[in-house]
PDB file of C-alpha atoms in Angstrom:
ATOM      1  CA  TYR A1070     107.223 178.676 111.228  1.00  0.00           C
ATOM      2  CA  VAL A1071     106.369 175.318 109.635  1.00  0.00           C
ATOM      3  CA  PRO A1072     104.319 173.947 112.573  1.00  0.00           C
ATOM      4  CA  LEU A1073     102.213 177.126 112.411  1.00  0.00           C
ATOM      5  CA  ARG A1074     100.629 175.824 109.222  1.00  0.00           C
ATOM      6  CA  HIS A1075      98.558 173.591 111.505  1.00  0.00           C
ATOM      7  CA  VAL A1076      97.416 176.658 113.466  1.00  0.00           C
ATOM      8  CA  GLU A1077      96.406 178.325 110.221  1.00  0.00           C
ATOM      9  CA  TRP A1078      94.495 175.249 109.082  1.00  0.00           C
ATOM     10  CA  GLY A1079      92.709 175.278 112.443  1.00  0.00           C
ATOM     11  CA  ALA A1080      91.842 178.952 111.929  1.00  0.00           C
ATOM     12  CA  ASN A1081      90.392 178.012 108.549  1.00  0.00           C
ATOM     13  CA  MET A1082      88.219 175.360 110.206  1.00  0.00           C
ATOM     14  CA  ASN A1083      87.136 177.730 112.982  1.00  0.00           C
ATOM     15  CA  ASN A1084      86.148 180.494 110.591  1.00  0.00           C
ATOM     16  CA  ALA A1085      84.233 177.971 108.479  1.00  0.00           C
ATOM     17  CA  SER A1086      82.326 177.053 111.644  1.00  0.00           C
ATOM     18  CA  ILE A1087      81.652 180.727 112.384  1.00  0.00           C
ATOM     19  CA  CYS A1088      80.370 181.068 108.827  1.00  0.00           C
ATOM     20  CA  ALA A1089      78.144 178.014 109.190  1.00  0.00           C
ATOM     21  CA  TYR A1090      76.571 178.967 112.515  1.00  0.00           C
ATOM     22  CA  GLY A1091      76.884 182.765 112.688  1.00  0.00           C
ATOM     23  CA  PHE A1092      73.955 185.103 112.220  1.00  0.00           C
ATOM     24  CA  GLY A1093      73.813 187.458 109.262  1.00  0.00           C
ATOM     25  CA  THR A1094      75.960 188.201 106.270  1.00  0.00           C
ATOM     26  CA  ALA A1095      77.983 190.793 108.215  1.00  0.00           C
ATOM     27  CA  ILE A1096      79.382 187.858 110.206  1.00  0.00           C
ATOM     28  CA  THR A1097      79.223 184.906 107.852  1.00  0.00           C
ATOM     29  CA  ALA A1098      80.663 186.433 104.677  1.00  0.00           C
ATOM     30  CA  PRO A1099      83.815 187.906 106.262  1.00  0.00           C
ATOM     31  CA  ALA A1100      84.280 184.711 108.287  1.00  0.00           C
ATOM     32  CA  GLN A1101      84.311 182.715 105.060  1.00  0.00           C
ATOM     33  CA  PHE A1102      86.803 185.074 103.436  1.00  0.00           C
ATOM     34  CA  ASN A1103      88.893 185.038 106.614  1.00  0.00           C
ATOM     35  CA  GLY A1104      88.860 181.245 106.650  1.00  0.00           C
ATOM     36  CA  MET A1105      90.041 181.057 103.069  1.00  0.00           C
ATOM     37  CA  ASP A1106      92.811 183.558 103.791  1.00  0.00           C
ATOM     38  CA  ARG A1107      93.912 181.297 106.634  1.00  0.00           C
ATOM     39  CA  LEU A1108      94.003 178.283 104.328  1.00  0.00           C
ATOM     40  CA  GLY A1109      96.166 180.359 101.998  1.00  0.00           C
ATOM     41  CA  SER A1110      98.399 181.240 104.922  1.00  0.00           C
ATOM     42  CA  ALA A1111      98.795 177.550 105.766  1.00  0.00           C
ATOM     43  CA  GLN A1112      99.837 176.962 102.164  1.00  0.00           C
ATOM     44  CA  TYR A1113     102.303 179.870 102.315  1.00  0.00           C
ATOM     45  CA  LEU A1114     103.894 178.384 105.436  1.00  0.00           C
ATOM     46  CA  SER A1115     104.110 174.988 103.756  1.00  0.00           C
ATOM     47  CA  ARG A1116     105.809 176.579 100.768  1.00  0.00           C
ATOM     48  CA  LEU A1117     108.160 178.435 103.126  1.00  0.00           C
ATOM     49  CA  GLY A1118     109.227 175.083 104.562  1.00  0.00           C
ATOM     50  CA  LEU A1119     109.687 173.660 101.092  1.00  0.00           C
ATOM     51  CA  ALA A1120     111.574 176.718  99.809  1.00  0.00           C
ATOM     52  CA  LEU A1121     114.003 176.918 102.727  1.00  0.00           C
ATOM     53  CA  GLY A1122     114.313 173.198 103.308  1.00  0.00           C
ATOM     54  CA  GLY A1123     112.372 170.421 101.668  1.00  0.00           C
ATOM     55  CA  GLN A1124     109.734 167.771 102.128  1.00  0.00           C
ATOM     56  CA  GLU A1125     111.559 166.482 105.197  1.00  0.00           C
ATOM     57  CA  ASP A1126     111.097 169.884 106.848  1.00  0.00           C
ATOM     58  CA  LEU A1127     107.327 169.607 106.435  1.00  0.00           C
ATOM     59  CA  ALA A1128     107.450 166.167 108.046  1.00  0.00           C
ATOM     60  CA  ALA A1129     109.642 167.532 110.855  1.00  0.00           C
ATOM     61  CA  GLY A1130     107.208 170.423 111.359  1.00  0.00           C
ATOM     62  CA  LYS A1131     104.314 167.986 111.653  1.00  0.00           C
ATOM     63  CA  GLU A1132     106.272 165.843 114.089  1.00  0.00           C
ATOM     64  CA  ALA A1133     107.110 168.923 116.168  1.00  0.00           C
ATOM     65  CA  TRP A1134     103.438 169.962 116.157  1.00  0.00           C
ATOM     66  CA  LEU A1135     102.387 166.519 117.346  1.00  0.00           C
ATOM     67  CA  LYS A1136     105.120 165.734 119.877  1.00  0.00           C
ATOM     68  CA  ASP A1137     107.432 168.642 120.746  1.00  0.00           C
ATOM     69  CA  ALA A1138     106.595 169.985 124.211  1.00  0.00           C
ATOM     70  CA  LYS A1139     107.000 173.625 123.167  1.00  0.00           C
ATOM     71  CA  TRP A1140     104.068 173.344 120.719  1.00  0.00           C
ATOM     72  CA  GLN A1141     101.643 171.391 122.900  1.00  0.00           C
ATOM     73  CA  GLU A1142      99.910 174.288 124.680  1.00  0.00           C
ATOM     74  CA  LEU A1143      99.186 175.992 121.357  1.00  0.00           C
ATOM     75  CA  ARG A1144      98.126 172.679 119.852  1.00  0.00           C
ATOM     76  CA  ARG A1145      95.772 172.068 122.783  1.00  0.00           C
ATOM     77  CA  TYR A1146      94.254 175.544 122.361  1.00  0.00           C
ATOM     78  CA  VAL A1147      93.671 174.984 118.647  1.00  0.00           C
ATOM     79  CA  GLU A1148      92.214 171.515 119.141  1.00  0.00           C
ATOM     80  CA  ASP A1149      90.010 172.642 122.037  1.00  0.00           C
ATOM     81  CA  SER A1150      88.640 175.418 119.837  1.00  0.00           C
ATOM     82  CA  PHE A1151      87.278 172.797 117.421  1.00  0.00           C
ATOM     83  CA  VAL A1152      84.594 171.794 119.916  1.00  0.00           C
ATOM     84  CA  VAL A1153      83.414 175.303 120.836  1.00  0.00           C
ATOM     85  CA  GLN A1154      79.786 175.365 119.742  1.00  0.00           C
ATOM     86  CA  ASP A1155      78.932 179.036 120.272  1.00  0.00           C
ATOM     87  CA  TRP A1156      79.993 180.872 117.125  1.00  0.00           C
ATOM     88  CA  PHE A1157      80.666 184.173 118.928  1.00  0.00           C
ATOM     89  CA  GLU A1158      82.775 182.514 121.617  1.00  0.00           C
ATOM     90  CA  LEU A1159      84.751 180.863 118.831  1.00  0.00           C
ATOM     91  CA  PHE A1160      85.062 184.221 117.058  1.00  0.00           C
ATOM     92  CA  VAL A1161      86.560 185.752 120.200  1.00  0.00           C
ATOM     93  CA  ALA A1162      88.810 182.754 120.938  1.00  0.00           C
ATOM     94  CA  GLN A1163      90.201 182.531 117.406  1.00  0.00           C
ATOM     95  CA  ASN A1164      90.068 185.925 115.772  1.00  0.00           C
ATOM     96  CA  LEU A1165      90.522 188.213 118.765  1.00  0.00           C
ATOM     97  CA  ALA A1166      92.484 186.278 121.404  1.00  0.00           C
ATOM     98  CA  LEU A1167      94.722 183.840 119.527  1.00  0.00           C
ATOM     99  CA  ASP A1168      95.303 185.959 116.451  1.00  0.00           C
ATOM    100  CA  GLY A1169      95.702 189.107 118.525  1.00  0.00           C
ATOM    101  CA  LEU A1170      98.593 187.468 120.358  1.00  0.00           C
ATOM    102  CA  MET A1171     100.084 185.333 117.600  1.00  0.00           C
ATOM    103  CA  PHE A1172     100.301 187.676 114.617  1.00  0.00           C
ATOM    104  CA  PRO A1173     102.031 190.651 116.289  1.00  0.00           C
ATOM    105  CA  LEU A1174     104.498 188.298 117.968  1.00  0.00           C
ATOM    106  CA  LEU A1175     105.327 186.002 115.078  1.00  0.00           C
ATOM    107  CA  PHE A1176     104.826 188.105 111.994  1.00  0.00           C
ATOM    108  CA  LYS A1177     106.103 191.372 113.406  1.00  0.00           C
ATOM    109  CA  ARG A1178     108.545 190.854 116.285  1.00  0.00           C
ATOM    110  CA  VAL A1179     110.045 187.547 115.126  1.00  0.00           C
ATOM    111  CA  ASP A1180     110.162 188.760 111.512  1.00  0.00           C
ATOM    112  CA  ASP A1181     111.902 191.958 112.637  1.00  0.00           C
ATOM    113  CA  HIS A1182     114.454 189.928 114.610  1.00  0.00           C
ATOM    114  CA  LEU A1183     115.091 187.548 111.709  1.00  0.00           C
ATOM    115  CA  THR A1184     115.452 190.458 109.290  1.00  0.00           C
ATOM    116  CA  THR A1185     117.983 192.133 111.589  1.00  0.00           C
ATOM    117  CA  THR A1186     120.025 188.987 112.157  1.00  0.00           C
ATOM    118  CA  ALA A1187     119.671 187.070 108.882  1.00  0.00           C
ATOM    119  CA  GLY A1188     118.263 189.388 106.231  1.00  0.00           C
ATOM    120  CA  PRO A1189     114.815 189.940 104.745  1.00  0.00           C
ATOM    121  CA  THR A1190     114.144 186.545 103.136  1.00  0.00           C
ATOM    122  CA  VAL A1191     111.733 185.179 105.745  1.00  0.00           C
ATOM    123  CA  ALA A1192     109.946 188.525 106.097  1.00  0.00           C
ATOM    124  CA  MET A1193     109.395 188.576 102.337  1.00  0.00           C
ATOM    125  CA  LEU A1194     107.946 185.063 102.505  1.00  0.00           C
ATOM    126  CA  THR A1195     105.617 185.922 105.400  1.00  0.00           C
ATOM    127  CA  ARG A1196     104.498 189.293 104.049  1.00  0.00           C
ATOM    128  CA  PHE A1197     101.036 187.888 103.313  1.00  0.00           C
ATOM    129  CA  GLN A1198     100.454 187.120 106.999  1.00  0.00           C
ATOM    130  CA  ALA A1199     101.456 190.611 108.118  1.00  0.00           C
ATOM    131  CA  GLU A1200      99.206 192.253 105.517  1.00  0.00           C
ATOM    132  CA  TYR A1201      96.373 189.840 106.227  1.00  0.00           C
ATOM    133  CA  TYR A1202      96.419 190.661 109.948  1.00  0.00           C
ATOM    134  CA  ALA A1203      96.329 194.408 109.341  1.00  0.00           C
ATOM    135  CA  ASP A1204      93.167 193.968 107.253  1.00  0.00           C
ATOM    136  CA  ALA A1205      91.447 191.235 109.295  1.00  0.00           C
ATOM    137  CA  SER A1206      91.902 193.030 112.595  1.00  0.00           C
ATOM    138  CA  LYS A1207      89.757 195.916 111.283  1.00  0.00           C
ATOM    139  CA  TRP A1208      86.817 193.513 110.860  1.00  0.00           C
ATOM    140  CA  VAL A1209      87.454 191.794 114.188  1.00  0.00           C
ATOM    141  CA  ASP A1210      87.750 195.083 116.088  1.00  0.00           C
ATOM    142  CA  ALA A1211      84.584 196.491 114.484  1.00  0.00           C
ATOM    143  CA  THR A1212      82.640 193.310 115.294  1.00  0.00           C
ATOM    144  CA  ILE A1213      83.769 193.310 118.918  1.00  0.00           C
ATOM    145  CA  LYS A1214      82.992 197.031 119.241  1.00  0.00           C
ATOM    146  CA  THR A1215      79.485 196.515 117.832  1.00  0.00           C
ATOM    147  CA  ALA A1216      78.808 193.539 120.099  1.00  0.00           C
ATOM    148  CA  ALA A1217      80.026 195.433 123.148  1.00  0.00           C
ATOM    149  CA  ALA A1218      77.779 198.400 122.307  1.00  0.00           C
ATOM    150  CA  GLU A1219      74.716 196.151 121.892  1.00  0.00           C
ATOM    151  CA  SER A1220      74.936 194.358 125.208  1.00  0.00           C
ATOM    152  CA  ALA A1221      76.643 194.996 128.518  1.00  0.00           C
ATOM    153  CA  GLU A1222      76.969 191.224 128.993  1.00  0.00           C
TER     154      GLU A1222
END
């Protein structure tokens, strides 16, 4: 989980961009709250690494994020999202596509597997992410539904 703190920091940056360039409080205010939740999530994942390991685990997580082949496609996606200029495209790329795949996989299926095989410790430490996603997806789904109803394109 430790390398995922970089994904969460990227989500914070992306939602700050959506807040900066989006139109209307119905978009910008929740994007700002969402971004701050993601910064909190990055901090939770850092603390998870510290609680279950130590400072060296944070350094190893950063090294894995930067160099380990299994993280490079996700890293590329996150870094490519930083240059998306259209706020709605970024909204879809971050909050619908990436989060819609990542959260159910990592904070539901992986947590369930870890709980079954090793006990509930990790699931307790990632509870924030699971609860966050349940709430945030309501806003994302409603925004996508509204956009789809306004324009066939």
